[in-house]
């Protein structure tokens, strides 16, 4: 049996040891909490400037199916190109090159692919216009009629002859490179109004990098466009050239400052052969260009023309982790 003195010293030692243990435990817990907090901050910081990749699909039968495109998991947006004929009383007609023949209803088979892409969280958008087409808005009323056609045949409306079947696309892309610059703002407003009928109608655009865009400059001022992928190619005054990014930087600053869109994307060719000029080697893009433009809060990512050329170079795979 311990004496009273021994009992006191034993109790005193045990108490101090327990206090020391508790202090060590609290310090360890505090360090763990601090480490966890640091990880969360780093993740949030990384996600703040994280962007996505948008790809144009539809103008080459050798680029794989729409479902295969989405299955790569490289893209956040797939833009179906194109509806090149519409407006001014014309019967609208989609053109998907070698993928399907819309004149016999063959393109309705894409409905399943569209739905599978959307199930993966990928937005699928129809691009109207293009570099070669017959499109023209003759009046404000004509623009509203085109909006009604797009709603009923590709978006949330109903039609007996939907070209892509019953899949409901996520929005409409304005790739306007001809015709006139009139009434595109009316079309944008009319399409945007359909968002009140249920599923949001996303509006996107692919203007040329010289500012303001000659065709849809006024439409972009409406502030209705969610994503604007500016074509920084085939336009030497505002594109990358031989490791010189100054022209591109100046144009990027103007687009991100003056256009009230949610996000602005850097539009690029996915291969040298995809455009006449403006291709940026992947190494230069990730080491020079992206660090510069990602400082903008409006940075959204990179748009590529097109899936066919991306298949040749694997450009999206090379840049994905840096976008």
PDB file of C-alpha atoms in Angstrom:
ATOM      1  CA  UNK A   1       0.000   0.000   0.000  1.00  0.00           C
ATOM      2  CA  UNK A   2       1.277   3.499  -0.855  1.00  0.00           C
ATOM      3  CA  UNK A   3       1.851   6.102   1.823  1.00  0.00           C
ATOM      4  CA  UNK A   4      -0.057   9.366   1.694  1.00  0.00           C
ATOM      5  CA  UNK A   5       3.043  11.109   0.334  1.00  0.00           C
ATOM      6  CA  UNK A   6       3.482   8.426  -2.336  1.00  0.00           C
ATOM      7  CA  UNK A   7      -0.214   8.648  -3.204  1.00  0.00           C
ATOM      8  CA  UNK A   8       0.098  12.431  -3.589  1.00  0.00           C
ATOM      9  CA  UNK A   9       3.123  12.236  -5.862  1.00  0.00           C
ATOM     10  CA  UNK A  10       1.491   9.436  -7.893  1.00  0.00           C
ATOM     11  CA  UNK A  11      -1.714  11.485  -8.293  1.00  0.00           C
ATOM     12  CA  UNK A  12       0.287  14.605  -9.143  1.00  0.00           C
ATOM     13  CA  UNK A  13       2.334  12.795 -11.810  1.00  0.00           C
ATOM     14  CA  UNK A  14      -0.718  11.134 -13.329  1.00  0.00           C
ATOM     15  CA  UNK A  15      -2.643  14.415 -13.450  1.00  0.00           C
ATOM     16  CA  UNK A  16       0.200  16.256 -15.136  1.00  0.00           C
ATOM     17  CA  UNK A  17       0.720  13.372 -17.585  1.00  0.00           C
ATOM     18  CA  UNK A  18      -2.977  13.407 -18.475  1.00  0.00           C
ATOM     19  CA  UNK A  19      -2.904  17.175 -18.969  1.00  0.00           C
ATOM     20  CA  UNK A  20       0.165  16.810 -21.221  1.00  0.00           C
ATOM     21  CA  UNK A  21      -1.586  14.076 -23.207  1.00  0.00           C
ATOM     22  CA  UNK A  22      -4.661  16.256 -23.655  1.00  0.00           C
ATOM     23  CA  UNK A  23      -2.523  19.188 -24.793  1.00  0.00           C
ATOM     24  CA  UNK A  24      -0.715  16.982 -27.290  1.00  0.00           C
ATOM     25  CA  UNK A  25      -4.021  15.616 -28.574  1.00  0.00           C
ATOM     26  CA  UNK A  26      -5.472  19.088 -28.980  1.00  0.00           C
ATOM     27  CA  UNK A  27      -2.349  20.260 -30.792  1.00  0.00           C
ATOM     28  CA  UNK A  28      -2.456  17.238 -33.117  1.00  0.00           C
ATOM     29  CA  UNK A  29      -6.159  17.832 -33.820  1.00  0.00           C
ATOM     30  CA  UNK A  30      -5.443  21.499 -34.475  1.00  0.00           C
ATOM     31  CA  UNK A  31      -2.661  20.612 -36.921  1.00  0.00           C
ATOM     32  CA  UNK A  32      -4.953  18.179 -38.712  1.00  0.00           C
ATOM     33  CA  UNK A  33      -7.700  20.789 -38.949  1.00  0.00           C
ATOM     34  CA  UNK A  34      -5.223  23.341 -40.285  1.00  0.00           C
ATOM     35  CA  UNK A  35      -3.945  20.856 -42.871  1.00  0.00           C
ATOM     36  CA  UNK A  36      -7.491  20.032 -43.963  1.00  0.00           C
ATOM     37  CA  UNK A  37      -8.338  23.744 -44.204  1.00  0.00           C
ATOM     38  CA  UNK A  38      -5.249  24.322 -46.351  1.00  0.00           C
ATOM     39  CA  UNK A  39      -6.247  21.520 -48.709  1.00  0.00           C
ATOM     40  CA  UNK A  40      -9.764  22.959 -49.054  1.00  0.00           C
ATOM     41  CA  UNK A  41      -8.360  26.422 -49.798  1.00  0.00           C
ATOM     42  CA  UNK A  42      -6.029  25.012 -52.440  1.00  0.00           C
ATOM     43  CA  UNK A  43      -8.856  23.063 -54.078  1.00  0.00           C
ATOM     44  CA  UNK A  44     -11.117  26.111 -54.114  1.00  0.00           C
ATOM     45  CA  UNK A  45      -8.332  28.284 -55.492  1.00  0.00           C
ATOM     46  CA  UNK A  46      -7.668  25.783 -58.250  1.00  0.00           C
ATOM     47  CA  UNK A  47     -11.347  25.539 -59.102  1.00  0.00           C
ATOM     48  CA  UNK A  48     -11.750  29.322 -59.327  1.00  0.00           C
ATOM     49  CA  UNK A  49      -9.711  29.517 -62.525  1.00  0.00           C
ATOM     50  CA  UNK A  50     -10.560  26.040 -63.794  1.00  0.00           C
ATOM     51  CA  UNK A  51     -12.023  26.092 -67.271  1.00  0.00           C
ATOM     52  CA  UNK A  52     -13.648  23.695 -69.683  1.00  0.00           C
ATOM     53  CA  UNK A  53     -13.182  22.664 -73.295  1.00  0.00           C
ATOM     54  CA  UNK A  54     -15.801  23.197 -75.994  1.00  0.00           C
ATOM     55  CA  UNK A  55     -15.574  21.264 -79.272  1.00  0.00           C
ATOM     56  CA  UNK A  56     -17.326  21.631 -82.618  1.00  0.00           C
ATOM     57  CA  UNK A  57     -18.601  18.359 -84.058  1.00  0.00           C
ATOM     58  CA  UNK A  58     -20.516  17.537 -87.216  1.00  0.00           C
ATOM     59  CA  UNK A  59     -18.553  18.649 -90.254  1.00  0.00           C
ATOM     60  CA  UNK A  60     -16.529  15.530 -90.971  1.00  0.00           C
ATOM     61  CA  UNK A  61     -17.853  11.982 -91.133  1.00  0.00           C
ATOM     62  CA  UNK A  62     -14.449  10.672 -90.054  1.00  0.00           C
ATOM     63  CA  UNK A  63     -14.506  12.287 -86.592  1.00  0.00           C
ATOM     64  CA  UNK A  64     -16.462   9.529 -84.825  1.00  0.00           C
ATOM     65  CA  UNK A  65     -19.980   9.599 -83.473  1.00  0.00           C
ATOM     66  CA  UNK A  66     -21.406  12.145 -81.072  1.00  0.00           C
ATOM     67  CA  UNK A  67     -21.528   9.492 -78.350  1.00  0.00           C
ATOM     68  CA  UNK A  68     -17.864   8.629 -78.922  1.00  0.00           C
ATOM     69  CA  UNK A  69     -16.991  12.319 -78.735  1.00  0.00           C
ATOM     70  CA  UNK A  70     -18.599  12.659 -75.320  1.00  0.00           C
ATOM     71  CA  UNK A  71     -17.138   9.361 -74.131  1.00  0.00           C
ATOM     72  CA  UNK A  72     -13.611  10.836 -74.310  1.00  0.00           C
ATOM     73  CA  UNK A  73     -14.570  12.951 -71.258  1.00  0.00           C
ATOM     74  CA  UNK A  74     -12.367  15.722 -72.663  1.00  0.00           C
ATOM     75  CA  UNK A  75     -15.202  18.119 -73.426  1.00  0.00           C
ATOM     76  CA  UNK A  76     -17.684  20.100 -71.360  1.00  0.00           C
ATOM     77  CA  UNK A  77     -19.572  21.409 -74.391  1.00  0.00           C
ATOM     78  CA  UNK A  78     -20.216  19.762 -77.742  1.00  0.00           C
ATOM     79  CA  UNK A  79     -21.451  22.113 -80.439  1.00  0.00           C
ATOM     80  CA  UNK A  80     -23.291  20.437 -83.319  1.00  0.00           C
ATOM     81  CA  UNK A  81     -22.383  22.161 -86.582  1.00  0.00           C
ATOM     82  CA  UNK A  82     -24.330  23.436 -88.484  1.00  0.00           C
ATOM     83  CA  UNK A  83     -27.790  24.678 -89.313  1.00  0.00           C
ATOM     84  CA  UNK A  84     -26.519  26.742 -92.290  1.00  0.00           C
ATOM     85  CA  UNK A  85     -29.835  27.441 -94.023  1.00  0.00           C
ATOM     86  CA  UNK A  86     -32.559  29.522 -92.380  1.00  0.00           C
ATOM     87  CA  UNK A  87     -34.255  32.908 -92.425  1.00  0.00           C
ATOM     88  CA  UNK A  88     -35.752  35.124 -95.130  1.00  0.00           C
ATOM     89  CA  UNK A  89     -38.500  32.619 -95.870  1.00  0.00           C
ATOM     90  CA  UNK A  90     -36.138  29.693 -96.504  1.00  0.00           C
ATOM     91  CA  UNK A  91     -36.889  26.179 -95.300  1.00  0.00           C
ATOM     92  CA  UNK A  92     -34.336  25.603 -92.512  1.00  0.00           C
ATOM     93  CA  UNK A  93     -31.964  22.716 -93.202  1.00  0.00           C
ATOM     94  CA  UNK A  94     -29.321  21.122 -91.014  1.00  0.00           C
ATOM     95  CA  UNK A  95     -26.045  19.901 -92.552  1.00  0.00           C
ATOM     96  CA  UNK A  96     -23.962  17.338 -90.685  1.00  0.00           C
ATOM     97  CA  UNK A  97     -21.635  16.400 -93.552  1.00  0.00           C
ATOM     98  CA  UNK A  98     -21.082  12.622 -93.661  1.00  0.00           C
ATOM     99  CA  UNK A  99     -22.809  11.822 -90.381  1.00  0.00           C
ATOM    100  CA  UNK A 100     -26.395  11.586 -91.585  1.00  0.00           C
ATOM    101  CA  UNK A 101     -28.838  12.708 -94.278  1.00  0.00           C
ATOM    102  CA  UNK A 102     -31.490  15.023 -92.818  1.00  0.00           C
ATOM    103  CA  UNK A 103     -33.577  14.950 -96.000  1.00  0.00           C
ATOM    104  CA  UNK A 104     -34.658  11.396 -95.233  1.00  0.00           C
ATOM    105  CA  UNK A 105     -34.878  11.825 -91.459  1.00  0.00           C
ATOM    106  CA  UNK A 106     -31.665   9.916 -90.814  1.00  0.00           C
ATOM    107  CA  UNK A 107     -30.320  12.440 -88.290  1.00  0.00           C
ATOM    108  CA  UNK A 108     -33.014  11.547 -85.757  1.00  0.00           C
ATOM    109  CA  UNK A 109     -30.716   8.681 -84.751  1.00  0.00           C
ATOM    110  CA  UNK A 110     -28.572  11.284 -82.953  1.00  0.00           C
ATOM    111  CA  UNK A 111     -31.218  11.686 -80.275  1.00  0.00           C
ATOM    112  CA  UNK A 112     -29.848   8.769 -78.251  1.00  0.00           C
ATOM    113  CA  UNK A 113     -26.300  10.134 -78.495  1.00  0.00           C
ATOM    114  CA  UNK A 114     -27.419  13.590 -77.395  1.00  0.00           C
ATOM    115  CA  UNK A 115     -29.158  12.178 -74.344  1.00  0.00           C
ATOM    116  CA  UNK A 116     -26.128  10.069 -73.405  1.00  0.00           C
ATOM    117  CA  UNK A 117     -23.897  13.144 -73.595  1.00  0.00           C
ATOM    118  CA  UNK A 118     -26.271  15.144 -71.426  1.00  0.00           C
ATOM    119  CA  UNK A 119     -26.407  12.304 -68.916  1.00  0.00           C
ATOM    120  CA  UNK A 120     -22.650  12.814 -68.490  1.00  0.00           C
ATOM    121  CA  UNK A 121     -23.206  16.496 -67.699  1.00  0.00           C
ATOM    122  CA  UNK A 122     -22.086  17.668 -71.142  1.00  0.00           C
ATOM    123  CA  UNK A 123     -24.048  20.503 -72.720  1.00  0.00           C
ATOM    124  CA  UNK A 124     -25.017  19.838 -76.340  1.00  0.00           C
ATOM    125  CA  UNK A 125     -25.679  22.946 -78.406  1.00  0.00           C
ATOM    126  CA  UNK A 126     -26.770  23.523 -82.015  1.00  0.00           C
ATOM    127  CA  UNK A 127     -24.697  26.004 -84.000  1.00  0.00           C
ATOM    128  CA  UNK A 128     -26.502  28.106 -86.570  1.00  0.00           C
ATOM    129  CA  UNK A 129     -24.678  29.790 -89.445  1.00  0.00           C
ATOM    130  CA  UNK A 130     -21.108  28.787 -90.204  1.00  0.00           C
ATOM    131  CA  UNK A 131     -18.515  29.947 -92.695  1.00  0.00           C
ATOM    132  CA  UNK A 132     -20.484  28.687 -95.686  1.00  0.00           C
ATOM    133  CA  UNK A 133     -24.248  28.843 -95.665  1.00  0.00           C
ATOM    134  CA  UNK A 134     -27.403  30.593 -96.753  1.00  0.00           C
ATOM    135  CA  UNK A 135     -28.762  32.478 -93.762  1.00  0.00           C
ATOM    136  CA  UNK A 136     -30.270  35.892 -93.463  1.00  0.00           C
ATOM    137  CA  UNK A 137     -32.701  37.636 -91.132  1.00  0.00           C
ATOM    138  CA  UNK A 138     -34.916  39.899 -93.188  1.00  0.00           C
ATOM    139  CA  UNK A 139     -36.740  41.596 -90.311  1.00  0.00           C
ATOM    140  CA  UNK A 140     -37.449  41.477 -86.596  1.00  0.00           C
ATOM    141  CA  UNK A 141     -40.477  39.333 -87.324  1.00  0.00           C
ATOM    142  CA  UNK A 142     -38.314  36.977 -89.377  1.00  0.00           C
ATOM    143  CA  UNK A 143     -35.952  36.667 -86.386  1.00  0.00           C
ATOM    144  CA  UNK A 144     -38.864  35.785 -84.109  1.00  0.00           C
ATOM    145  CA  UNK A 145     -40.075  33.152 -86.595  1.00  0.00           C
ATOM    146  CA  UNK A 146     -36.601  31.576 -86.679  1.00  0.00           C
ATOM    147  CA  UNK A 147     -36.605  31.513 -82.863  1.00  0.00           C
ATOM    148  CA  UNK A 148     -39.958  29.725 -82.881  1.00  0.00           C
ATOM    149  CA  UNK A 149     -38.629  27.194 -85.386  1.00  0.00           C
ATOM    150  CA  UNK A 150     -35.539  26.499 -83.278  1.00  0.00           C
ATOM    151  CA  UNK A 151     -37.639  26.142 -80.114  1.00  0.00           C
ATOM    152  CA  UNK A 152     -40.082  23.702 -81.680  1.00  0.00           C
ATOM    153  CA  UNK A 153     -37.559  21.637 -83.613  1.00  0.00           C
ATOM    154  CA  UNK A 154     -34.442  21.498 -81.424  1.00  0.00           C
ATOM    155  CA  UNK A 155     -35.306  22.841 -77.969  1.00  0.00           C
ATOM    156  CA  UNK A 156     -38.253  22.367 -75.613  1.00  0.00           C
ATOM    157  CA  UNK A 157     -41.099  22.838 -78.087  1.00  0.00           C
ATOM    158  CA  UNK A 158     -42.902  20.295 -80.230  1.00  0.00           C
ATOM    159  CA  UNK A 159     -42.847  19.454 -83.908  1.00  0.00           C
ATOM    160  CA  UNK A 160     -43.749  16.406 -85.963  1.00  0.00           C
ATOM    161  CA  UNK A 161     -40.445  16.594 -87.819  1.00  0.00           C
ATOM    162  CA  UNK A 162     -37.688  17.297 -85.348  1.00  0.00           C
ATOM    163  CA  UNK A 163     -34.414  16.848 -87.336  1.00  0.00           C
ATOM    164  CA  UNK A 164     -32.480  15.380 -84.384  1.00  0.00           C
ATOM    165  CA  UNK A 165     -35.348  13.452 -82.854  1.00  0.00           C
ATOM    166  CA  UNK A 166     -36.951  14.053 -79.480  1.00  0.00           C
ATOM    167  CA  UNK A 167     -33.766  15.006 -77.604  1.00  0.00           C
ATOM    168  CA  UNK A 168     -33.936  18.533 -76.193  1.00  0.00           C
ATOM    169  CA  UNK A 169     -30.722  20.436 -76.871  1.00  0.00           C
ATOM    170  CA  UNK A 170     -29.251  22.755 -74.256  1.00  0.00           C
ATOM    171  CA  UNK A 171     -29.037  25.849 -76.402  1.00  0.00           C
ATOM    172  CA  UNK A 172     -28.177  27.658 -79.608  1.00  0.00           C
ATOM    173  CA  UNK A 173     -24.763  28.839 -80.802  1.00  0.00           C
ATOM    174  CA  UNK A 174     -24.457  31.900 -83.062  1.00  0.00           C
ATOM    175  CA  UNK A 175     -21.622  31.317 -85.556  1.00  0.00           C
ATOM    176  CA  UNK A 176     -22.610  34.165 -87.837  1.00  0.00           C
ATOM    177  CA  UNK A 177     -20.049  34.937 -90.527  1.00  0.00           C
ATOM    178  CA  UNK A 178     -22.174  36.363 -93.320  1.00  0.00           C
ATOM    179  CA  UNK A 179     -25.501  37.828 -94.352  1.00  0.00           C
ATOM    180  CA  UNK A 180     -26.105  41.070 -92.468  1.00  0.00           C
ATOM    181  CA  UNK A 181     -25.580  42.264 -88.915  1.00  0.00           C
ATOM    182  CA  UNK A 182     -29.264  43.020 -88.413  1.00  0.00           C
ATOM    183  CA  UNK A 183     -31.799  41.407 -86.058  1.00  0.00           C
ATOM    184  CA  UNK A 184     -29.459  38.927 -84.356  1.00  0.00           C
ATOM    185  CA  UNK A 185     -30.221  40.729 -81.107  1.00  0.00           C
ATOM    186  CA  UNK A 186     -33.935  40.099 -81.693  1.00  0.00           C
ATOM    187  CA  UNK A 187     -33.219  36.413 -82.258  1.00  0.00           C
ATOM    188  CA  UNK A 188     -31.197  36.250 -79.032  1.00  0.00           C
ATOM    189  CA  UNK A 189     -33.947  37.945 -77.022  1.00  0.00           C
ATOM    190  CA  UNK A 190     -36.635  35.692 -78.503  1.00  0.00           C
ATOM    191  CA  UNK A 191     -34.679  32.521 -77.756  1.00  0.00           C
ATOM    192  CA  UNK A 192     -33.792  33.677 -74.249  1.00  0.00           C
ATOM    193  CA  UNK A 193     -37.463  34.299 -73.507  1.00  0.00           C
ATOM    194  CA  UNK A 194     -38.171  30.576 -73.946  1.00  0.00           C
ATOM    195  CA  UNK A 195     -36.140  29.888 -70.800  1.00  0.00           C
ATOM    196  CA  UNK A 196     -39.208  30.974 -68.836  1.00  0.00           C
ATOM    197  CA  UNK A 197     -41.069  27.935 -70.201  1.00  0.00           C
ATOM    198  CA  UNK A 198     -38.940  25.422 -68.321  1.00  0.00           C
ATOM    199  CA  UNK A 199     -35.449  24.294 -69.230  1.00  0.00           C
ATOM    200  CA  UNK A 200     -32.950  27.122 -69.606  1.00  0.00           C
ATOM    201  CA  UNK A 201     -31.951  27.940 -73.175  1.00  0.00           C
ATOM    202  CA  UNK A 202     -28.208  28.583 -73.221  1.00  0.00           C
ATOM    203  CA  UNK A 203     -26.975  31.121 -75.749  1.00  0.00           C
ATOM    204  CA  UNK A 204     -23.421  30.923 -77.054  1.00  0.00           C
ATOM    205  CA  UNK A 205     -21.544  32.655 -79.853  1.00  0.00           C
ATOM    206  CA  UNK A 206     -18.361  32.352 -81.899  1.00  0.00           C
ATOM    207  CA  UNK A 207     -17.373  35.871 -82.986  1.00  0.00           C
ATOM    208  CA  UNK A 208     -14.091  36.733 -84.689  1.00  0.00           C
ATOM    209  CA  UNK A 209     -11.450  38.282 -82.420  1.00  0.00           C
ATOM    210  CA  UNK A 210     -11.314  41.743 -84.073  1.00  0.00           C
ATOM    211  CA  UNK A 211     -13.456  43.873 -81.772  1.00  0.00           C
ATOM    212  CA  UNK A 212     -16.339  44.462 -82.109  1.00  0.00           C
ATOM    213  CA  UNK A 213     -17.510  41.528 -84.190  1.00  0.00           C
ATOM    214  CA  UNK A 214     -18.804  42.711 -87.568  1.00  0.00           C
ATOM    215  CA  UNK A 215     -21.863  40.443 -87.569  1.00  0.00           C
ATOM    216  CA  UNK A 216     -23.160  39.926 -84.032  1.00  0.00           C
ATOM    217  CA  UNK A 217     -21.512  42.768 -82.146  1.00  0.00           C
ATOM    218  CA  UNK A 218     -24.872  44.328 -81.285  1.00  0.00           C
ATOM    219  CA  UNK A 219     -26.395  41.013 -80.214  1.00  0.00           C
ATOM    220  CA  UNK A 220     -23.526  40.405 -77.805  1.00  0.00           C
ATOM    221  CA  UNK A 221     -24.274  43.717 -76.095  1.00  0.00           C
ATOM    222  CA  UNK A 222     -27.627  42.363 -74.900  1.00  0.00           C
ATOM    223  CA  UNK A 223     -25.904  40.510 -72.073  1.00  0.00           C
ATOM    224  CA  UNK A 224     -27.964  37.398 -72.855  1.00  0.00           C
ATOM    225  CA  UNK A 225     -25.070  35.187 -73.938  1.00  0.00           C
ATOM    226  CA  UNK A 226     -23.804  32.646 -71.452  1.00  0.00           C
ATOM    227  CA  UNK A 227     -20.631  31.565 -73.244  1.00  0.00           C
ATOM    228  CA  UNK A 228     -18.730  33.377 -75.976  1.00  0.00           C
ATOM    229  CA  UNK A 229     -15.921  31.430 -77.660  1.00  0.00           C
ATOM    230  CA  UNK A 230     -13.977  34.043 -79.576  1.00  0.00           C
ATOM    231  CA  UNK A 231     -12.187  32.817 -82.695  1.00  0.00           C
ATOM    232  CA  UNK A 232      -8.553  33.767 -82.129  1.00  0.00           C
ATOM    233  CA  UNK A 233      -7.515  32.355 -85.496  1.00  0.00           C
ATOM    234  CA  UNK A 234      -7.578  33.421 -89.150  1.00  0.00           C
ATOM    235  CA  UNK A 235      -7.262  36.946 -87.750  1.00  0.00           C
ATOM    236  CA  UNK A 236      -3.541  37.919 -87.562  1.00  0.00           C
ATOM    237  CA  UNK A 237      -4.109  41.311 -85.849  1.00  0.00           C
ATOM    238  CA  UNK A 238      -5.446  39.662 -82.690  1.00  0.00           C
ATOM    239  CA  UNK A 239      -4.021  36.141 -82.609  1.00  0.00           C
ATOM    240  CA  UNK A 240      -0.922  34.338 -81.380  1.00  0.00           C
ATOM    241  CA  UNK A 241       2.095  34.533 -83.680  1.00  0.00           C
ATOM    242  CA  UNK A 242       5.520  32.936 -83.270  1.00  0.00           C
ATOM    243  CA  UNK A 243       5.619  32.995 -79.466  1.00  0.00           C
ATOM    244  CA  UNK A 244       4.287  36.577 -79.435  1.00  0.00           C
ATOM    245  CA  UNK A 245       1.122  36.775 -77.349  1.00  0.00           C
ATOM    246  CA  UNK A 246       0.838  40.571 -77.091  1.00  0.00           C
ATOM    247  CA  UNK A 247      -1.849  40.950 -79.801  1.00  0.00           C
ATOM    248  CA  UNK A 248      -3.864  38.097 -78.333  1.00  0.00           C
ATOM    249  CA  UNK A 249      -3.549  39.506 -74.815  1.00  0.00           C
ATOM    250  CA  UNK A 250      -4.773  42.927 -75.906  1.00  0.00           C
ATOM    251  CA  UNK A 251      -7.771  41.465 -77.734  1.00  0.00           C
ATOM    252  CA  UNK A 252      -8.576  39.124 -74.840  1.00  0.00           C
ATOM    253  CA  UNK A 253      -8.596  42.053 -72.413  1.00  0.00           C
ATOM    254  CA  UNK A 254     -11.029  43.973 -74.616  1.00  0.00           C
ATOM    255  CA  UNK A 255     -13.398  41.023 -75.020  1.00  0.00           C
ATOM    256  CA  UNK A 256     -13.442  40.211 -71.315  1.00  0.00           C
ATOM    257  CA  UNK A 257     -13.855  43.867 -70.363  1.00  0.00           C
ATOM    258  CA  UNK A 258     -16.472  45.027 -72.848  1.00  0.00           C
ATOM    259  CA  UNK A 259     -18.731  42.030 -73.491  1.00  0.00           C
ATOM    260  CA  UNK A 260     -21.341  41.274 -70.779  1.00  0.00           C
ATOM    261  CA  UNK A 261     -21.202  37.495 -71.214  1.00  0.00           C
ATOM    262  CA  UNK A 262     -20.964  35.046 -68.322  1.00  0.00           C
ATOM    263  CA  UNK A 263     -17.741  33.454 -69.589  1.00  0.00           C
ATOM    264  CA  UNK A 264     -15.346  34.059 -72.474  1.00  0.00           C
ATOM    265  CA  UNK A 265     -13.466  31.179 -74.131  1.00  0.00           C
ATOM    266  CA  UNK A 266     -10.253  31.212 -76.165  1.00  0.00           C
ATOM    267  CA  UNK A 267     -11.212  29.783 -79.566  1.00  0.00           C
ATOM    268  CA  UNK A 268      -8.396  27.904 -81.318  1.00  0.00           C
ATOM    269  CA  UNK A 269      -7.777  25.450 -84.166  1.00  0.00           C
ATOM    270  CA  UNK A 270      -7.008  21.965 -82.836  1.00  0.00           C
ATOM    271  CA  UNK A 271      -4.359  21.453 -85.531  1.00  0.00           C
ATOM    272  CA  UNK A 272      -2.339  23.639 -87.921  1.00  0.00           C
ATOM    273  CA  UNK A 273      -4.452  22.315 -90.807  1.00  0.00           C
ATOM    274  CA  UNK A 274      -7.698  23.311 -89.057  1.00  0.00           C
ATOM    275  CA  UNK A 275      -7.226  26.996 -89.904  1.00  0.00           C
ATOM    276  CA  UNK A 276      -5.217  29.279 -92.144  1.00  0.00           C
ATOM    277  CA  UNK A 277      -3.386  30.750 -89.143  1.00  0.00           C
ATOM    278  CA  UNK A 278      -3.546  31.049 -85.381  1.00  0.00           C
ATOM    279  CA  UNK A 279      -2.587  27.539 -84.227  1.00  0.00           C
ATOM    280  CA  UNK A 280      -0.836  27.611 -80.845  1.00  0.00           C
ATOM    281  CA  UNK A 281       1.463  24.676 -79.966  1.00  0.00           C
ATOM    282  CA  UNK A 282       0.167  22.985 -76.813  1.00  0.00           C
ATOM    283  CA  UNK A 283       3.351  23.763 -74.913  1.00  0.00           C
ATOM    284  CA  UNK A 284       3.111  27.468 -75.676  1.00  0.00           C
ATOM    285  CA  UNK A 285      -0.571  27.520 -74.780  1.00  0.00           C
ATOM    286  CA  UNK A 286      -0.053  25.951 -71.365  1.00  0.00           C
ATOM    287  CA  UNK A 287       3.153  27.804 -70.461  1.00  0.00           C
ATOM    288  CA  UNK A 288       2.497  31.282 -71.892  1.00  0.00           C
ATOM    289  CA  UNK A 289      -1.051  31.967 -73.012  1.00  0.00           C
ATOM    290  CA  UNK A 290      -3.237  30.307 -70.382  1.00  0.00           C
ATOM    291  CA  UNK A 291      -1.343  31.717 -67.364  1.00  0.00           C
ATOM    292  CA  UNK A 292      -1.909  35.173 -68.834  1.00  0.00           C
ATOM    293  CA  UNK A 293      -5.604  34.985 -69.740  1.00  0.00           C
ATOM    294  CA  UNK A 294      -6.743  32.928 -66.738  1.00  0.00           C
ATOM    295  CA  UNK A 295      -6.293  35.987 -64.530  1.00  0.00           C
ATOM    296  CA  UNK A 296      -9.646  37.237 -65.844  1.00  0.00           C
ATOM    297  CA  UNK A 297     -12.717  36.332 -63.795  1.00  0.00           C
ATOM    298  CA  UNK A 298     -14.536  35.841 -67.100  1.00  0.00           C
ATOM    299  CA  UNK A 299     -12.160  33.119 -68.275  1.00  0.00           C
ATOM    300  CA  UNK A 300     -14.222  30.091 -69.239  1.00  0.00           C
ATOM    301  CA  UNK A 301     -11.812  27.780 -71.020  1.00  0.00           C
ATOM    302  CA  UNK A 302     -10.834  26.841 -74.554  1.00  0.00           C
ATOM    303  CA  UNK A 303     -12.944  26.184 -77.652  1.00  0.00           C
ATOM    304  CA  UNK A 304     -11.522  23.959 -80.388  1.00  0.00           C
ATOM    305  CA  UNK A 305     -12.283  23.604 -84.061  1.00  0.00           C
ATOM    306  CA  UNK A 306     -12.904  20.728 -84.477  1.00  0.00           C
ATOM    307  CA  UNK A 307     -13.342  17.138 -83.271  1.00  0.00           C
ATOM    308  CA  UNK A 308     -11.910  15.793 -86.540  1.00  0.00           C
ATOM    309  CA  UNK A 309      -8.692  17.771 -86.116  1.00  0.00           C
ATOM    310  CA  UNK A 310      -8.511  17.055 -82.403  1.00  0.00           C
ATOM    311  CA  UNK A 311      -8.504  13.360 -83.288  1.00  0.00           C
ATOM    312  CA  UNK A 312      -5.385  13.947 -85.393  1.00  0.00           C
ATOM    313  CA  UNK A 313      -3.382  15.869 -82.798  1.00  0.00           C
ATOM    314  CA  UNK A 314      -4.959  14.864 -79.445  1.00  0.00           C
ATOM    315  CA  UNK A 315      -4.726  18.562 -78.625  1.00  0.00           C
ATOM    316  CA  UNK A 316      -7.501  18.496 -76.026  1.00  0.00           C
ATOM    317  CA  UNK A 317      -5.784  15.685 -74.144  1.00  0.00           C
ATOM    318  CA  UNK A 318      -2.531  17.676 -74.148  1.00  0.00           C
ATOM    319  CA  UNK A 319      -4.072  20.791 -72.627  1.00  0.00           C
ATOM    320  CA  UNK A 320      -6.937  19.442 -70.528  1.00  0.00           C
ATOM    321  CA  UNK A 321      -5.144  19.467 -67.183  1.00  0.00           C
ATOM    322  CA  UNK A 322      -4.054  23.090 -67.690  1.00  0.00           C
ATOM    323  CA  UNK A 323      -7.296  24.548 -68.982  1.00  0.00           C
TER     324      UNK A 323
END
